[in-house]
């Protein structure tokens, strides 16, 4: 498909979708403006019960009808502060084991309730209604536990802190939901082991409930929340009456066993292996939790989206290993811990090839260091003191080299035993403020090397949240036996107005040329001072055919730190609009009026490449996501007229929802960068003087990702993800870079063309056969090829890629969750002559049987 045809199809689809009507709100909805009394913060009382309810969604226990009712919800969006489309009623109860919630979401058209199925924690991505119960056990307006349930009884949970949200956190709780003639109902049991709360006689928890009616795109809350502010928790109400409860013993074990059958390109036969290990969770007290990972295994983690990297910087890939994504928000402070450093490519991966002798070849060179174990302690107490401790160890990693004539083998160390350590102390302050101290330490005893980074940051806000001041200082230290220690620093300071229609932020971020956090952190380049100003204007209430808008103007001026030299000046304007049809557009334009002085592309310090003035523009359009067919399209163009460099990207993301169980999405993009200039090679003469060669090149990339998912029920799912990335680099001519930063034609000529392919397929079947227990069957296929012969036909290239040597892995993993309280009850019951250990899976009717976290 040519780019002109792709653009034409995009424009036609965009125009057609404007004629698709949106679901109409009830006719009297907009007139129901509430008074100030109705918008005040509310309180509700929870009542103690003697017999726990059966979590079945029936609400037929007599006590439910006698409890105080949390009702009179207020719309949050699209029209803030009015009556929502439909009423809701929520009630709370508790006993010595758990906190119970029942909710009735009235809806006069129950056949129109949206209820798409998905995997756990996907609720916000689906076409479904839901109810969210937000609990702040310390009532500090900072730390919140969120529990969401859909009409199909799909669960989602998230933990919030002052620095953001932990979407990977999975709690231990039960729910049941069903659609009735009056709407839909939900019943929830949240064991106290799923929460962290102070040990006091009378609990007062912050609380709010959010209801989402998908077909109207309406959000409403029990306590009014002003949609013009970011600090939502300040508006939350309270639930009281919870007394004489004790935080339970929080101890659980999750042993696993995994079996693999694998075929690697360099091995003729299939191989097989078994791995086993265990995760342990222990509540040290009511505030802090110990997590341990013994003999971990991440063989079933989704494949990375590998790209061809022509830049001088490392590519940052997302963390997907659950232990490193769940409960790590404390360790994100000061931006000095990148979890993928633990178990990454060995530091001296290339040493195997560097040490090759005549007739020798590398027969084995692991691309990951093997993690022995990892431990983390994290939590926050009633006074807002957060503590975090992380430690991980990787074992010796060896490459194997073989003499092709004699068959003799030898080993080369690519990374010896290494220890990774992080410690954090974080204190909450008034008005959503905080102060933090964090330290990371990387230690390799065999190399007598240690990399240490210490950071501190603080955020201070006023009571009305109209002014926030932020400051950060990081210091890096590198110690090598026999060498002088190397010290570097980075600081950031900002002032912002984070709420209201008009918002702004001004900051300066500066680092010297010795600052290096990359033993455990991630930084593309140092030695840069950046000055930034952002001015924004937002509309939050609907007008005409528009629901809301955001418009921001940004100006960024950057220089080298040492010496103080100009790097870049950029002006950026972006705008977002959501229409009442729930279409959305995003427009962005940027210009570098003085060009860019790039000190990193030459790959030799002291040289600079001066890029000319350039500008770019991006246009995104997204159709109504409630429809069975949704299209997200994007067109970007960039231009540097002085050197005739023109780039463009077209991306189409169609999604088809065939039913509430079956969805397919294709993410397809095509890009070209014509007459791009970039580094090719550096050669040195006998005096060590460099000659830096650049090339004029056409760079193209095609990226296709197919995602298909079939959900049998909330516990069983099948998903397929196929990705093919193809990039070509065609060099047209070559230049040398002079001392002034300009390019001069060169007679240099070597074939540096690149034809790069990365193909991956991940097929995953998951069955949550018991609370917190999981059976997963995964097939993974991976192919990567790189050559210098260009192929101009996509399908020919794809066929050649699929016929190349590939890595196949088929694995079966069983993980079983064991809770200490349940084990204790089973054994104590057996001693008393009860039925004992008839089965390990807890029954919903057992008071002390605790469901567990879901490993998704």
GROMACS .gro file of N, CA, C and O in nm, residues 436-494:
model
  236
  436UNK      N    1   1.228   1.289   5.040
  436UNK     CA    2   1.280   1.154   5.015
  436UNK      C    3   1.433   1.153   5.017
  436UNK      O    4   1.498   1.249   4.974
  437UNK      N    5   1.489   1.042   5.066
  437UNK     CA    6   1.631   1.013   5.055
  437UNK      C    7   1.645   0.871   5.001
  437UNK      O    8   1.583   0.778   5.053
  438UNK      N    9   1.725   0.852   4.896
  438UNK     CA   10   1.740   0.720   4.834
  438UNK      C   11   1.886   0.698   4.798
  438UNK      O   12   1.960   0.792   4.765
  439UNK      N   13   1.929   0.570   4.806
  439UNK     CA   14   2.065   0.535   4.770
  439UNK      C   15   2.064   0.403   4.691
  439UNK      O   16   1.995   0.308   4.729
  440UNK      N   17   2.140   0.397   4.583
  440UNK     CA   18   2.159   0.272   4.509
  440UNK      C   19   2.307   0.236   4.514
  440UNK      O   20   2.394   0.324   4.512
  441UNK      N   21   2.334   0.104   4.520
  441UNK     CA   22   2.473   0.058   4.524
  441UNK      C   23   2.488  -0.067   4.439
  441UNK      O   24   2.417  -0.165   4.457
  442UNK      N   25   2.583  -0.061   4.347
  442UNK     CA   26   2.617  -0.172   4.257
  442UNK      C   27   2.758  -0.218   4.294
  442UNK      O   28   2.852  -0.138   4.293
  443UNK      N   29   2.772  -0.347   4.324
  443UNK     CA   30   2.901  -0.394   4.374
  443UNK      C   31   2.940  -0.526   4.307
  443UNK      O   32   2.863  -0.623   4.309
  444UNK      N   33   3.059  -0.527   4.243
  444UNK     CA   34   3.115  -0.647   4.182
  444UNK      C   35   3.249  -0.677   4.250
  444UNK      O   36   3.350  -0.614   4.217
  445UNK      N   37   3.252  -0.769   4.347
  445UNK     CA   38   3.375  -0.793   4.424
  445UNK      C   39   3.494  -0.834   4.337
  445UNK      O   40   3.606  -0.788   4.359
  446UNK      N   41   3.472  -0.920   4.237
  446UNK     CA   42   3.585  -0.968   4.156
  446UNK      C   43   3.651  -0.856   4.076
  446UNK      O   44   3.769  -0.866   4.041
  447UNK      N   45   3.575  -0.752   4.046
  447UNK     CA   46   3.630  -0.638   3.974
  447UNK      C   47   3.674  -0.527   4.069
  447UNK      O   48   3.726  -0.424   4.024
  448UNK      N   49   3.648  -0.546   4.199
  448UNK     CA   50   3.676  -0.440   4.298
  448UNK      C   51   3.616  -0.307   4.255
  448UNK      O   52   3.677  -0.201   4.262
  449UNK      N   53   3.490  -0.318   4.209
  449UNK     CA   54   3.422  -0.198   4.158
  449UNK      C   55   3.290  -0.177   4.232
  449UNK      O   56   3.217  -0.273   4.261
  450UNK      N   57   3.260  -0.051   4.260
  450UNK     CA   58   3.133  -0.014   4.323
  450UNK      C   59   3.082   0.115   4.261
  450UNK      O   60   3.157   0.212   4.245
  451UNK      N   61   2.953   0.113   4.222
  451UNK     CA   62   2.887   0.232   4.172
  451UNK      C   63   2.777   0.273   4.269
  451UNK      O   64   2.687   0.193   4.299
  452UNK      N   65   2.785   0.394   4.319
  452UNK     CA   66   2.694   0.439   4.424
  452UNK      C   67   2.628   0.571   4.383
  452UNK      O   68   2.697   0.662   4.339
  453UNK      N   69   2.496   0.579   4.398
  453UNK     CA   70   2.425   0.703   4.367
  453UNK      C   71   2.333   0.736   4.485
  453UNK      O   72   2.256   0.650   4.531
  454UNK      N   73   2.341   0.858   4.534
  454UNK     CA   74   2.256   0.905   4.643
  454UNK      C   75   2.173   1.022   4.592
  454UNK      O   76   2.226   1.113   4.526
  455UNK      N   77   2.042   1.016   4.620
  455UNK     CA   78   1.953   1.122   4.574
  455UNK      C   79   1.859   1.167   4.684
  455UNK      O   80   1.820   1.088   4.771
  456UNK      N   81   1.823   1.292   4.681
  456UNK     CA   82   1.721   1.344   4.771
  456UNK      C   83   1.630   1.437   4.693
  456UNK      O   84   1.676   1.509   4.603
  457UNK      N   85   1.501   1.431   4.722
  457UNK     CA   86   1.406   1.519   4.655
  457UNK      C   87   1.293   1.555   4.751
  457UNK      O   88   1.265   1.482   4.847
  458UNK      N   89   1.230   1.668   4.725
  458UNK     CA   90   1.119   1.714   4.809
  458UNK      C   91   1.019   1.788   4.722
  458UNK      O   92   1.056   1.856   4.626
  459UNK      N   93   0.892   1.771   4.757
  459UNK     CA   94   0.784   1.844   4.690
  459UNK      C   95   0.700   1.910   4.799
  459UNK      O   96   0.649   1.843   4.889
  460UNK      N   97   0.686   2.042   4.790
  460UNK     CA   98   0.611   2.119   4.888
  460UNK      C   99   0.496   2.190   4.817
  460UNK      O  100   0.518   2.264   4.720
  461UNK      N  101   0.373   2.167   4.864
  461UNK     CA  102   0.254   2.227   4.804
  461UNK      C  103   0.180   2.311   4.908
  461UNK      O  104   0.183   2.280   5.028
  462UNK      N  105   0.111   2.415   4.861
  462UNK     CA  106   0.028   2.490   4.954
  462UNK      C  107  -0.106   2.419   4.972
  462UNK      O  108  -0.139   2.323   4.903
  463UNK      N  109  -0.186   2.466   5.066
  463UNK     CA  110  -0.310   2.397   5.102
  463UNK      C  111  -0.409   2.392   4.988
  463UNK      O  112  -0.480   2.293   4.969
  464UNK      N  113  -0.416   2.497   4.909
  464UNK     CA  114  -0.512   2.503   4.799
  464UNK      C  115  -0.461   2.434   4.672
  464UNK      O  116  -0.531   2.430   4.572
  465UNK      N  117  -0.339   2.382   4.678
  465UNK     CA  118  -0.278   2.311   4.566
  465UNK      C  119  -0.265   2.399   4.441
  465UNK      O  120  -0.278   2.353   4.328
  466UNK      N  121  -0.240   2.527   4.463
  466UNK     CA  122  -0.219   2.619   4.351
  466UNK      C  123  -0.071   2.654   4.333
  466UNK      O  124  -0.036   2.727   4.240
  467UNK      N  125   0.013   2.601   4.420
  467UNK     CA  126   0.157   2.625   4.407
  467UNK      C  127   0.232   2.504   4.459
  467UNK      O  128   0.207   2.454   4.569
  468UNK      N  129   0.325   2.455   4.379
  468UNK     CA  130   0.408   2.340   4.418
  468UNK      C  131   0.553   2.372   4.384
  468UNK      O  132   0.583   2.420   4.274
  469UNK      N  133   0.641   2.345   4.478
  469UNK     CA  134   0.785   2.365   4.459
  469UNK      C  135   0.852   2.229   4.472
  469UNK      O  136   0.827   2.153   4.567
  470UNK      N  137   0.937   2.197   4.376
  470UNK     CA  138   1.004   2.067   4.373
  470UNK      C  139   1.154   2.088   4.362
  470UNK      O  140   1.201   2.173   4.287
  471UNK      N  141   1.229   2.007   4.438
  471UNK     CA  142   1.375   2.013   4.431
  471UNK      C  143   1.434   1.874   4.439
  471UNK      O  144   1.382   1.786   4.509
  472UNK      N  145   1.545   1.852   4.365
  472UNK     CA  146   1.611   1.721   4.365
  472UNK      C  147   1.761   1.740   4.349
  472UNK      O  148   1.807   1.827   4.274
  473UNK      N  149   1.839   1.659   4.421
  473UNK     CA  150   1.984   1.658   4.407
  473UNK      C  151   2.032   1.514   4.411
  473UNK      O  152   2.006   1.441   4.506
  474UNK      N  153   2.102   1.471   4.305
  474UNK     CA  154   2.161   1.338   4.297
  474UNK      C  155   2.313   1.350   4.288
  474UNK      O  156   2.365   1.439   4.218
  475UNK      N  157   2.382   1.260   4.356
  475UNK     CA  158   2.529   1.254   4.350
  475UNK      C  159   2.570   1.111   4.316
  475UNK      O  160   2.528   1.017   4.384
  476UNK      N  161   2.648   1.094   4.209
  476UNK     CA  162   2.698   0.962   4.171
  476UNK      C  163   2.843   0.949   4.212
  476UNK      O  164   2.920   1.045   4.209
  477UNK      N  165   2.880   0.826   4.252
  477UNK     CA  166   3.016   0.797   4.297
  477UNK      C  167   3.060   0.663   4.238
  477UNK      O  168   2.987   0.564   4.250
  478UNK      N  169   3.176   0.660   4.177
  478UNK     CA  170   3.231   0.537   4.119
  478UNK      C  171   3.366   0.509   4.183
  478UNK      O  172   3.455   0.595   4.184
  479UNK      N  173   3.378   0.387   4.238
  479UNK     CA  174   3.500   0.347   4.306
  479UNK      C  175   3.560   0.224   4.239
  479UNK      O  176   3.493   0.122   4.224
  480UNK      N  177   3.684   0.236   4.196
  480UNK     CA  178   3.757   0.126   4.134
  480UNK      C  179   3.892   0.114   4.204
  480UNK      O  180   3.964   0.214   4.219
  481UNK      N  181   3.924  -0.009   4.250
  481UNK     CA  182   4.050  -0.028   4.321
  481UNK      C  183   4.168   0.018   4.236
  481UNK      O  184   4.181  -0.019   4.120
  482UNK      N  185   4.251   0.102   4.293
  482UNK     CA  186   4.367   0.152   4.224
  482UNK      C  187   4.344   0.277   4.143
  482UNK      O  188   4.437   0.329   4.080
  483UNK      N  189   4.219   0.327   4.141
  483UNK     CA  190   4.187   0.448   4.065
  483UNK      C  191   4.125   0.552   4.157
  483UNK      O  192   4.068   0.519   4.262
  484UNK      N  193   4.131   0.675   4.116
  484UNK     CA  194   4.073   0.783   4.194
  484UNK      C  195   3.921   0.781   4.181
  484UNK      O  196   3.869   0.761   4.071
  485UNK      N  197   3.847   0.798   4.292
  485UNK     CA  198   3.701   0.799   4.283
  485UNK      C  199   3.651   0.909   4.189
  485UNK      O  200   3.712   1.015   4.177
  486UNK      N  201   3.540   0.878   4.122
  486UNK     CA  202   3.479   0.973   4.030
  486UNK      C  203   3.344   1.017   4.087
  486UNK      O  204   3.260   0.934   4.119
  487UNK      N  205   3.325   1.149   4.101
  487UNK     CA  206   3.202   1.204   4.156
  487UNK      C  207   3.132   1.289   4.051
  487UNK      O  208   3.197   1.364   3.977
  488UNK      N  209   3.001   1.275   4.043
  488UNK     CA  210   2.920   1.358   3.953
  488UNK      C  211   2.792   1.399   4.022
  488UNK      O  212   2.754   1.342   4.125
  489UNK      N  213   2.723   1.498   3.967
  489UNK     CA  214   2.600   1.544   4.032
  489UNK      C  215   2.496   1.587   3.929
  489UNK      O  216   2.529   1.618   3.814
  490UNK      N  217   2.371   1.587   3.973
  490UNK     CA  218   2.259   1.636   3.894
  490UNK      C  219   2.158   1.700   3.988
  490UNK      O  220   2.133   1.649   4.097
  491UNK      N  221   2.102   1.814   3.945
  491UNK     CA  222   1.998   1.875   4.028
  491UNK      C  223   1.882   1.921   3.940
  491UNK      O  224   1.899   1.947   3.821
  492UNK      N  225   1.767   1.928   4.003
  492UNK     CA  226   1.647   1.978   3.935
  492UNK      C  227   1.566   2.059   4.034
  492UNK      O  228   1.548   2.019   4.150
  493UNK      N  229   1.515   2.173   3.989
  493UNK     CA  230   1.430   2.257   4.072
  493UNK      C  231   1.317   2.311   3.985
  493UNK      O  232   1.339   2.347   3.868
  494UNK      N  233   1.195   2.310   4.040
  494UNK     CA  234   1.082   2.354   3.960
  494UNK      C  235   0.979   2.423   4.048
  494UNK      O  236   0.970   2.398   4.169
   0.00000   0.00000   0.00000
